[in-house]
Amino acid sequence: MANVAVIIVNYNSGAFLKQCLVSLRQSTIPLEIVVVDNGSSDGSADFISKASRVSDCQLIRNLTNLGFAVAVNQGVQSTTAEDVLLINPDCIVQPHSVAGLKLAMQREECGAVGGLVFGFDGREQAGCRRRDPTLARSVVKLLGRWGVRFGLMGVDLTTEPLPVSPIQVDAVSGAFMMIHRESFDAIGGMDEGYFLHFEDLDLCRRLRYAGMPVLFVPTVSVLHCQGASSRERPFRVEWHKHLGMCRYRLKFSQAPQISHWLFRLFVGVHLIWRVCCLVLEGKWKSKMPASGRGASALTTTSSGTVVLGGRNDVAEYLVPRLSGLARTVLVLSRAGERKLFCRSAAVLHPEYLDKVPDDDLPLLEDVICTIPIWHLSKYEGALLRCGVRRLVAFSSTSITTKSDSMDQKEKDVVRRLQEGERWLESFARSNDVACLIVRPTIIYGGHFNRSIRLVQNMIRTLGVFPFHIPENGTRQPIHADDLAQMAVGWINSKVTGVEMVSVAGRDVLSNRSLMELLFRSVGRKLRMLPVRARHVRMLLQYGSWMFRGLLPSPAAIDRLAVDLGQSNDEAIEKFDFAARSFTP
């Protein structure tokens, strides 16, 4: 007999529903699954009909969309298990997730429990732990980061530190909530006066009023693609959300009548604001995740590779190489999937590794760090929890070429590089992690670099370089894909120990040769203004106080006459490294 009845309300969820059912069937405890279809028109109802022929999955079909609350009540009435799990069709659970919630309910005297809900981008979703939405808290939520900055308390608790054990909260998310059947029946089920949104807040509040606490369990997590069912009709969703907000306020607030009118005014203004935002954004639908690639990567049992950082040239070439080897690849980046060129990998916010429960951590034996090496120490705990065994990090030859610089900004860069390398060596030796530290010269070849590509754009726009480059001085740019190939090769070699190597491109180019190639790459002839480097240095020196941090340092002009070539002999001998010729 099933221990838990699972209620899934489906409305045009497409492929997400299938992923949800697959993950549920891998649960460690028996489940009684009920899918209530609210008149879907995308063909997902046909898929559910086929799924219903499989044991432990029942289908209830409504001809029209009756709303979330009505569908939940229908599903609960058709089941017999003592506990009921409400889960959205765009959720993916770990095999132990449902059992974890049930265990929490058995240990604690409560009416309902909810877990830690992550979006497919790896961020904790607002709503999985929250306070009652008073007028003041709703205004703080509308203010967003500004409210948090001033220390104001909003509805969501996602800005609060994650607790280490279950705690009582005002409400948890209806996307992943378990409730005792007796508790559900005692309060009369869900209020069918809500069509969409706020019915979970209403349910949690009535449970608390009946003396049954609501618990948030941080040790159980689920992945949720929020809005997968509603992305095609965003305006209707906003309308019902704001109607639910008004109903909730009128139902529970004991404030004077004038307060209700002020709240209605606030809701009306906010609704107009949201509609205007949707109209101006235009491409709102395309911002929703197109697939569950991130969730699939996180729920796989095989080990994978994590790439720290996504908005850089090395990562742009590295991810396709790793994906081509049939590896599970996770890219940790604050930029998000839409701003990266990593279409073949799951892109997650770094917050995921900080908050995800230990039992839900992906097994990531190989880590390639493309962010500045001095930031790597921030991930020490996550690296250890994920069981990292091999780690590649990119430093820079600036650690030697700028070591004698008198410029404070460059001194700081050298200091941070040295600290990053020292920390990584210590971490690797202390934890028996194989480590490769690569010091490249100037990197080019991708969409993000601010050196070669910046000069190309300047030439393309102006048709001339703004000052005369000295004849002496050499450079040896290295293509980002060469670094990616080297990192993947080292990871696959399964070597041990700690290695450090400096690498450069194949061609040693004089400044003039480099500029000629850059002009040729944009279809122009070499033209440089007759402004000497020393004059540019003076301009940078006097302008640095006005444009602090925006202009290159004067010391960079001094180094134009310095040979910055780098031998690849060590890299060739140890790693069979082969750099390509410079082709901007």
CSV table of N, CA and C in Angstrom, one decimal, residues 87-212:
chain,number,residue,atom,x,y,z
A,87,ILE,N,2.5,18.6,-5.6
A,87,ILE,CA,3.7,18.9,-6.4
A,87,ILE,C,3.3,19.4,-7.8
A,88,ASN,N,4.0,20.4,-8.3
A,88,ASN,CA,3.7,20.9,-9.6
A,88,ASN,C,4.3,20.0,-10.7
A,89,PRO,N,3.7,20.0,-11.8
A,89,PRO,CA,4.2,19.1,-12.9
A,89,PRO,C,5.6,19.5,-13.5
A,90,ASP,N,6.0,20.7,-13.2
A,90,ASP,CA,7.3,21.2,-13.6
A,90,ASP,C,8.4,21.0,-12.5
A,91,CYS,N,8.2,20.1,-11.6
A,91,CYS,CA,9.1,19.8,-10.6
A,91,CYS,C,9.8,18.4,-10.9
A,92,ILE,N,11.1,18.3,-10.4
A,92,ILE,CA,11.8,17.1,-10.5
A,92,ILE,C,12.4,16.8,-9.1
A,93,VAL,N,12.1,15.6,-8.6
A,93,VAL,CA,12.5,15.3,-7.2
A,93,VAL,C,13.7,14.3,-7.2
A,94,GLN,N,14.4,14.3,-6.2
A,94,GLN,CA,15.4,13.2,-6.0
A,94,GLN,C,14.7,12.0,-5.4
A,95,PRO,N,15.3,10.8,-5.6
A,95,PRO,CA,14.7,9.6,-5.1
A,95,PRO,C,14.3,9.6,-3.6
A,96,HIS,N,15.0,10.3,-2.8
A,96,HIS,CA,14.7,10.4,-1.4
A,96,HIS,C,13.9,11.6,-0.9
A,97,SER,N,13.5,12.4,-1.9
A,97,SER,CA,12.9,13.7,-1.5
A,97,SER,C,11.5,13.5,-0.8
A,98,VAL,N,10.7,12.6,-1.4
A,98,VAL,CA,9.4,12.4,-0.8
A,98,VAL,C,9.5,11.7,0.6
A,99,ALA,N,10.4,10.8,0.7
A,99,ALA,CA,10.6,10.1,1.9
A,99,ALA,C,11.2,11.0,3.0
A,100,GLY,N,12.0,12.0,2.6
A,100,GLY,CA,12.5,13.0,3.5
A,100,GLY,C,11.4,13.9,4.1
A,101,LEU,N,10.5,14.3,3.3
A,101,LEU,CA,9.3,15.1,3.8
A,101,LEU,C,8.5,14.3,4.8
A,102,LYS,N,8.2,13.0,4.4
A,102,LYS,CA,7.4,12.2,5.2
A,102,LYS,C,8.1,11.9,6.6
A,103,LEU,N,9.4,11.7,6.6
A,103,LEU,CA,10.1,11.5,7.8
A,103,LEU,C,10.0,12.7,8.7
A,104,ALA,N,10.1,13.9,8.1
A,104,ALA,CA,10.0,15.2,8.9
A,104,ALA,C,8.6,15.3,9.5
A,105,MET,N,7.6,14.9,8.8
A,105,MET,CA,6.2,14.9,9.3
A,105,MET,C,6.0,13.9,10.5
A,106,GLN,N,6.7,12.8,10.4
A,106,GLN,CA,6.6,11.8,11.5
A,106,GLN,C,7.3,12.3,12.7
A,107,ARG,N,8.4,13.0,12.6
A,107,ARG,CA,9.2,13.4,13.7
A,107,ARG,C,8.6,14.6,14.4
A,108,GLU,N,7.9,15.5,13.7
A,108,GLU,CA,7.4,16.7,14.2
A,108,GLU,C,5.9,16.7,14.2
A,109,GLU,N,5.3,17.3,15.2
A,109,GLU,CA,3.9,17.5,15.2
A,109,GLU,C,3.5,18.7,14.4
A,110,CYS,N,3.0,18.5,13.2
A,110,CYS,CA,2.8,19.6,12.3
A,110,CYS,C,1.6,19.3,11.4
A,111,GLY,N,1.1,20.3,10.7
A,111,GLY,CA,0.1,20.1,9.7
A,111,GLY,C,0.6,19.9,8.3
A,112,ALA,N,1.7,20.6,8.0
A,112,ALA,CA,2.2,20.5,6.7
A,112,ALA,C,3.7,20.8,6.7
A,113,VAL,N,4.4,20.3,5.7
A,113,VAL,CA,5.9,20.5,5.6
A,113,VAL,C,6.2,20.9,4.1
A,114,GLY,N,7.2,21.6,3.9
A,114,GLY,CA,7.7,22.0,2.6
A,114,GLY,C,9.2,21.9,2.6
A,115,GLY,N,9.7,21.7,1.4
A,115,GLY,CA,11.2,21.6,1.3
A,115,GLY,C,11.8,22.8,0.6
A,116,LEU,N,13.1,22.7,0.3
A,116,LEU,CA,13.9,23.7,-0.3
A,116,LEU,C,13.6,23.6,-1.8
A,117,VAL,N,13.1,24.6,-2.4
A,117,VAL,CA,12.7,24.6,-3.8
A,117,VAL,C,13.7,25.5,-4.6
A,118,PHE,N,14.4,24.8,-5.6
A,118,PHE,CA,15.4,25.5,-6.4
A,118,PHE,C,14.8,25.6,-7.8
A,119,GLY,N,15.0,26.8,-8.5
A,119,GLY,CA,14.7,26.9,-9.9
A,119,GLY,C,15.7,26.1,-10.7
A,120,PHE,N,15.4,25.9,-12.0
A,120,PHE,CA,16.3,25.2,-12.9
A,120,PHE,C,17.6,26.0,-13.1
A,121,ASP,N,17.6,27.3,-12.6
A,121,ASP,CA,18.9,28.1,-12.7
A,121,ASP,C,19.7,27.9,-11.4
A,122,GLY,N,19.3,27.1,-10.4
A,122,GLY,CA,20.0,26.9,-9.2
A,122,GLY,C,19.8,27.8,-8.1
A,123,ARG,N,18.9,28.8,-8.3
A,123,ARG,CA,18.6,29.8,-7.2
A,123,ARG,C,17.4,29.2,-6.3
A,124,GLU,N,17.5,29.5,-5.1
A,124,GLU,CA,16.3,29.2,-4.2
A,124,GLU,C,15.1,30.1,-4.6
A,125,GLN,N,14.0,29.5,-4.8
A,125,GLN,CA,12.8,30.2,-5.3
A,125,GLN,C,12.1,30.9,-4.2
A,126,ALA,N,11.7,32.1,-4.5
A,126,ALA,CA,10.9,32.9,-3.5
A,126,ALA,C,9.6,32.1,-3.3
A,127,GLY,N,9.2,31.9,-2.1
A,127,GLY,CA,7.9,31.3,-1.8
A,127,GLY,C,8.1,30.0,-1.1
A,128,CYS,N,9.3,29.3,-1.1
A,128,CYS,CA,9.4,28.0,-0.5
A,128,CYS,C,9.5,28.2,1.0
A,129,ARG,N,9.8,29.3,1.5
A,129,ARG,CA,9.7,29.7,3.0
A,129,ARG,C,9.4,31.2,3.0
A,130,ARG,N,8.3,31.5,3.7
A,130,ARG,CA,7.8,32.9,3.7
A,130,ARG,C,7.0,33.2,4.9
A,131,ARG,N,6.8,34.5,5.0
A,131,ARG,CA,5.9,35.1,6.0
A,131,ARG,C,4.5,35.4,5.4
A,132,ASP,N,3.6,35.7,6.3
A,132,ASP,CA,2.3,36.1,5.8
A,132,ASP,C,2.4,37.4,5.1
A,133,PRO,N,1.8,37.5,3.9
A,133,PRO,CA,1.9,38.7,3.1
A,133,PRO,C,1.1,39.9,3.6
A,134,THR,N,1.5,40.6,4.6
A,134,THR,CA,0.9,41.9,5.0
A,134,THR,C,1.1,43.0,3.9
A,135,LEU,N,0.4,44.1,4.1
A,135,LEU,CA,0.6,45.2,3.2
A,135,LEU,C,2.0,45.7,3.2
A,136,ALA,N,2.6,45.9,4.4
A,136,ALA,CA,3.9,46.4,4.5
A,136,ALA,C,4.9,45.4,3.9
A,137,ARG,N,4.8,44.1,4.1
A,137,ARG,CA,5.7,43.1,3.6
A,137,ARG,C,5.5,43.1,2.1
A,138,SER,N,4.3,43.2,1.5
A,138,SER,CA,4.1,43.2,0.1
A,138,SER,C,4.8,44.4,-0.6
A,139,VAL,N,4.8,45.5,0.1
A,139,VAL,CA,5.5,46.7,-0.4
A,139,VAL,C,7.0,46.5,-0.4
A,140,VAL,N,7.5,45.8,0.6
A,140,VAL,CA,9.0,45.5,0.7
A,140,VAL,C,9.4,44.6,-0.4
A,141,LYS,N,8.5,43.6,-0.7
A,141,LYS,CA,8.8,42.7,-1.8
A,141,LYS,C,8.8,43.4,-3.1
A,142,LEU,N,7.9,44.4,-3.3
A,142,LEU,CA,7.9,45.1,-4.5
A,142,LEU,C,9.2,45.9,-4.7
A,143,LEU,N,9.8,46.4,-3.6
A,143,LEU,CA,11.0,47.2,-3.6
A,143,LEU,C,12.2,46.3,-4.0
A,144,GLY,N,12.1,45.0,-3.8
A,144,GLY,CA,13.2,44.1,-4.2
A,144,GLY,C,14.4,44.3,-3.4
A,145,ARG,N,15.5,44.5,-4.1
A,145,ARG,CA,16.8,44.6,-3.4
A,145,ARG,C,16.9,45.8,-2.5
A,146,TRP,N,16.2,46.9,-2.9
A,146,TRP,CA,16.2,48.1,-2.1
A,146,TRP,C,15.7,47.8,-0.7
A,147,GLY,N,14.6,47.0,-0.6
A,147,GLY,CA,14.1,46.7,0.7
A,147,GLY,C,15.0,45.9,1.5
A,148,VAL,N,15.7,44.9,0.9
A,148,VAL,CA,16.7,44.1,1.6
A,148,VAL,C,17.8,45.0,2.1
A,149,ARG,N,18.3,45.9,1.2
A,149,ARG,CA,19.4,46.7,1.6
A,149,ARG,C,19.2,47.6,2.8
A,150,PHE,N,17.9,48.0,3.0
A,150,PHE,CA,17.6,48.8,4.2
A,150,PHE,C,17.1,47.9,5.4
A,151,GLY,N,17.3,46.6,5.3
A,151,GLY,CA,17.0,45.7,6.4
A,151,GLY,C,15.5,45.5,6.7
A,152,LEU,N,14.6,45.8,5.7
A,152,LEU,CA,13.2,45.6,5.9
A,152,LEU,C,12.8,44.2,5.7
A,153,MET,N,11.8,43.7,6.4
A,153,MET,CA,11.3,42.3,6.3
A,153,MET,C,10.2,42.2,5.2
A,154,GLY,N,10.4,41.4,4.2
A,154,GLY,CA,9.4,41.2,3.2
A,154,GLY,C,8.7,39.9,3.4
A,155,VAL,N,8.1,39.4,2.4
A,155,VAL,CA,7.3,38.2,2.5
A,155,VAL,C,8.2,37.0,2.5
A,156,ASP,N,9.2,37.0,1.6
A,156,ASP,CA,10.1,35.8,1.4
A,156,ASP,C,11.2,35.8,2.4
A,157,LEU,N,11.6,34.6,2.7
A,157,LEU,CA,12.7,34.4,3.7
A,157,LEU,C,14.0,33.9,3.0
A,158,THR,N,14.0,34.0,1.6
A,158,THR,CA,15.2,33.5,0.9
A,158,THR,C,16.4,34.4,1.2
A,159,THR,N,16.3,35.6,1.7
A,159,THR,CA,17.4,36.4,2.0
A,159,THR,C,18.0,36.1,3.4
A,160,GLU,N,17.2,35.3,4.2
A,160,GLU,CA,17.7,34.9,5.5
A,160,GLU,C,18.6,33.7,5.4
A,161,PRO,N,19.5,33.6,6.3
A,161,PRO,CA,20.4,32.4,6.3
A,161,PRO,C,19.6,31.1,6.3
A,162,LEU,N,20.1,30.1,5.6
A,162,LEU,CA,19.4,28.8,5.5
A,162,LEU,C,19.5,28.1,6.8
A,163,PRO,N,18.4,27.7,7.4
A,163,PRO,CA,18.5,26.9,8.7
A,163,PRO,C,19.1,25.6,8.5
A,164,VAL,N,19.6,25.0,9.5
A,164,VAL,CA,20.3,23.6,9.4
A,164,VAL,C,19.3,22.5,9.8
A,165,SER,N,18.1,22.9,10.3
A,165,SER,CA,17.1,21.9,10.7
A,165,SER,C,15.8,22.4,10.4
A,166,PRO,N,14.7,21.6,10.5
A,166,PRO,CA,13.4,22.1,10.2
A,166,PRO,C,13.0,23.2,11.2
A,167,ILE,N,12.3,24.3,10.6
A,167,ILE,CA,11.8,25.4,11.4
A,167,ILE,C,10.4,25.7,11.1
A,168,GLN,N,9.7,26.3,12.0
A,168,GLN,CA,8.3,26.7,11.8
A,168,GLN,C,8.3,28.0,10.9
A,169,VAL,N,7.5,28.1,9.9
A,169,VAL,CA,7.4,29.3,9.1
A,169,VAL,C,5.9,29.5,8.9
A,170,ASP,N,5.6,30.7,8.4
A,170,ASP,CA,4.2,31.0,8.1
A,170,ASP,C,3.6,30.2,7.0
A,171,ALA,N,4.4,30.0,5.9
A,171,ALA,CA,3.9,29.3,4.8
A,171,ALA,C,5.0,28.7,4.0
A,172,VAL,N,4.7,27.6,3.3
A,172,VAL,CA,5.6,27.0,2.3
A,172,VAL,C,5.0,26.9,1.0
A,173,SER,N,5.7,26.5,0.0
A,173,SER,CA,5.2,26.6,-1.4
A,173,SER,C,4.3,25.4,-1.7
A,174,GLY,N,3.2,25.7,-2.4
A,174,GLY,CA,2.3,24.7,-2.9
A,174,GLY,C,2.9,23.9,-4.0
A,175,ALA,N,4.0,24.3,-4.5
A,175,ALA,CA,4.7,23.5,-5.6
A,175,ALA,C,5.3,22.3,-5.0
A,176,PHE,N,5.5,22.2,-3.7
A,176,PHE,CA,6.2,21.0,-3.1
A,176,PHE,C,5.8,21.1,-1.6
A,177,MET,N,4.6,20.5,-1.3
A,177,MET,CA,4.1,20.6,0.1
A,177,MET,C,3.5,19.3,0.4
A,178,MET,N,3.8,18.8,1.6
A,178,MET,CA,3.2,17.5,2.1
A,178,MET,C,2.3,17.9,3.3
A,179,ILE,N,1.1,17.3,3.4
A,179,ILE,CA,0.1,17.6,4.4
A,179,ILE,C,-0.5,16.3,4.9
A,180,HIS,N,-0.8,16.2,6.2
A,180,HIS,CA,-1.6,15.1,6.7
A,180,HIS,C,-3.0,15.1,6.1
A,181,ARG,N,-3.5,14.0,5.7
A,181,ARG,CA,-4.9,13.9,5.2
A,181,ARG,C,-5.9,14.4,6.3
A,182,GLU,N,-5.7,14.0,7.5
A,182,GLU,CA,-6.6,14.4,8.6
A,182,GLU,C,-6.5,16.0,8.7
A,183,SER,N,-5.4,16.5,8.6
A,183,SER,CA,-5.3,18.0,8.7
A,183,SER,C,-6.0,18.7,7.5
A,184,PHE,N,-5.8,18.1,6.3
A,184,PHE,CA,-6.4,18.7,5.1
A,184,PHE,C,-7.9,18.6,5.3
A,185,ASP,N,-8.4,17.5,5.7
A,185,ASP,CA,-9.9,17.4,5.8
A,185,ASP,C,-10.4,18.2,6.9
A,186,ALA,N,-9.6,18.4,8.0
A,186,ALA,CA,-10.1,19.1,9.2
A,186,ALA,C,-10.4,20.6,8.9
A,187,ILE,N,-9.6,21.2,7.9
A,187,ILE,CA,-9.8,22.6,7.6
A,187,ILE,C,-10.6,22.8,6.3
A,188,GLY,N,-11.1,21.7,5.8
A,188,GLY,CA,-12.0,21.8,4.6
A,188,GLY,C,-11.3,21.8,3.3
A,189,GLY,N,-10.0,21.4,3.3
A,189,GLY,CA,-9.3,21.3,2.0
A,189,GLY,C,-8.9,22.7,1.5
A,190,MET,N,-8.6,22.8,0.3
A,190,MET,CA,-8.2,24.1,-0.3
A,190,MET,C,-9.5,25.0,-0.6
A,191,ASP,N,-9.3,26.3,-0.4
A,191,ASP,CA,-10.4,27.2,-0.7
A,191,ASP,C,-10.5,27.4,-2.2
A,192,GLU,N,-11.6,26.9,-2.7
A,192,GLU,CA,-11.9,26.9,-4.2
A,192,GLU,C,-12.2,28.3,-4.7
A,193,GLY,N,-12.3,29.3,-3.8
A,193,GLY,CA,-12.5,30.6,-4.3
A,193,GLY,C,-11.2,31.2,-4.9
A,194,TYR,N,-10.1,30.6,-4.8
A,194,TYR,CA,-8.9,31.0,-5.5
A,194,TYR,C,-8.8,30.2,-6.8
A,195,PHE,N,-8.4,30.9,-7.8
A,195,PHE,CA,-8.2,30.2,-9.1
A,195,PHE,C,-6.8,29.7,-9.3
A,196,LEU,N,-5.9,30.7,-9.0
A,196,LEU,CA,-4.4,30.4,-9.2
A,196,LEU,C,-3.7,31.4,-8.3
A,197,HIS,N,-2.8,30.9,-7.5
A,197,HIS,CA,-1.9,31.7,-6.6
A,197,HIS,C,-2.7,32.0,-5.3
A,198,PHE,N,-2.0,32.0,-4.2
A,198,PHE,CA,-2.4,32.4,-2.9
A,198,PHE,C,-3.2,31.3,-2.2
A,199,GLU,N,-3.6,30.2,-2.9
A,199,GLU,CA,-4.3,29.2,-2.2
A,199,GLU,C,-3.4,28.4,-1.3
A,200,ASP,N,-2.1,28.3,-1.5
A,200,ASP,CA,-1.2,27.7,-0.6
A,200,ASP,C,-1.0,28.5,0.6
A,201,LEU,N,-0.9,29.8,0.5
A,201,LEU,CA,-0.8,30.7,1.6
A,201,LEU,C,-2.0,30.6,2.5
A,202,ASP,N,-3.2,30.6,1.9
A,202,ASP,CA,-4.4,30.4,2.6
A,202,ASP,C,-4.5,29.1,3.4
A,203,LEU,N,-4.1,28.0,2.7
A,203,LEU,CA,-4.1,26.7,3.4
A,203,LEU,C,-3.2,26.7,4.6
A,204,CYS,N,-1.9,27.2,4.4
A,204,CYS,CA,-1.0,27.2,5.5
A,204,CYS,C,-1.5,28.1,6.7
A,205,ARG,N,-2.1,29.2,6.4
A,205,ARG,CA,-2.6,30.1,7.5
A,205,ARG,C,-3.7,29.4,8.2
A,206,ARG,N,-4.6,28.7,7.5
A,206,ARG,CA,-5.7,28.0,8.2
A,206,ARG,C,-5.2,26.8,9.1
A,207,LEU,N,-4.2,26.2,8.6
A,207,LEU,CA,-3.6,25.1,9.4
A,207,LEU,C,-3.0,25.7,10.7
A,208,ARG,N,-2.3,26.8,10.6
A,208,ARG,CA,-1.8,27.4,11.8
A,208,ARG,C,-2.9,27.9,12.8
A,209,TYR,N,-3.9,28.5,12.2
A,209,TYR,CA,-5.0,28.9,13.1
A,209,TYR,C,-5.7,27.7,13.8
A,210,ALA,N,-5.6,26.5,13.2
A,210,ALA,CA,-6.2,25.3,13.8
A,210,ALA,C,-5.2,24.6,14.7
A,211,GLY,N,-4.1,25.3,15.0
A,211,GLY,CA,-3.1,24.7,15.9
A,211,GLY,C,-2.1,23.7,15.3
A,212,MET,N,-2.0,23.7,14.0
A,212,MET,CA,-1.1,22.7,13.3
A,212,MET,C,0.0,23.5,12.6
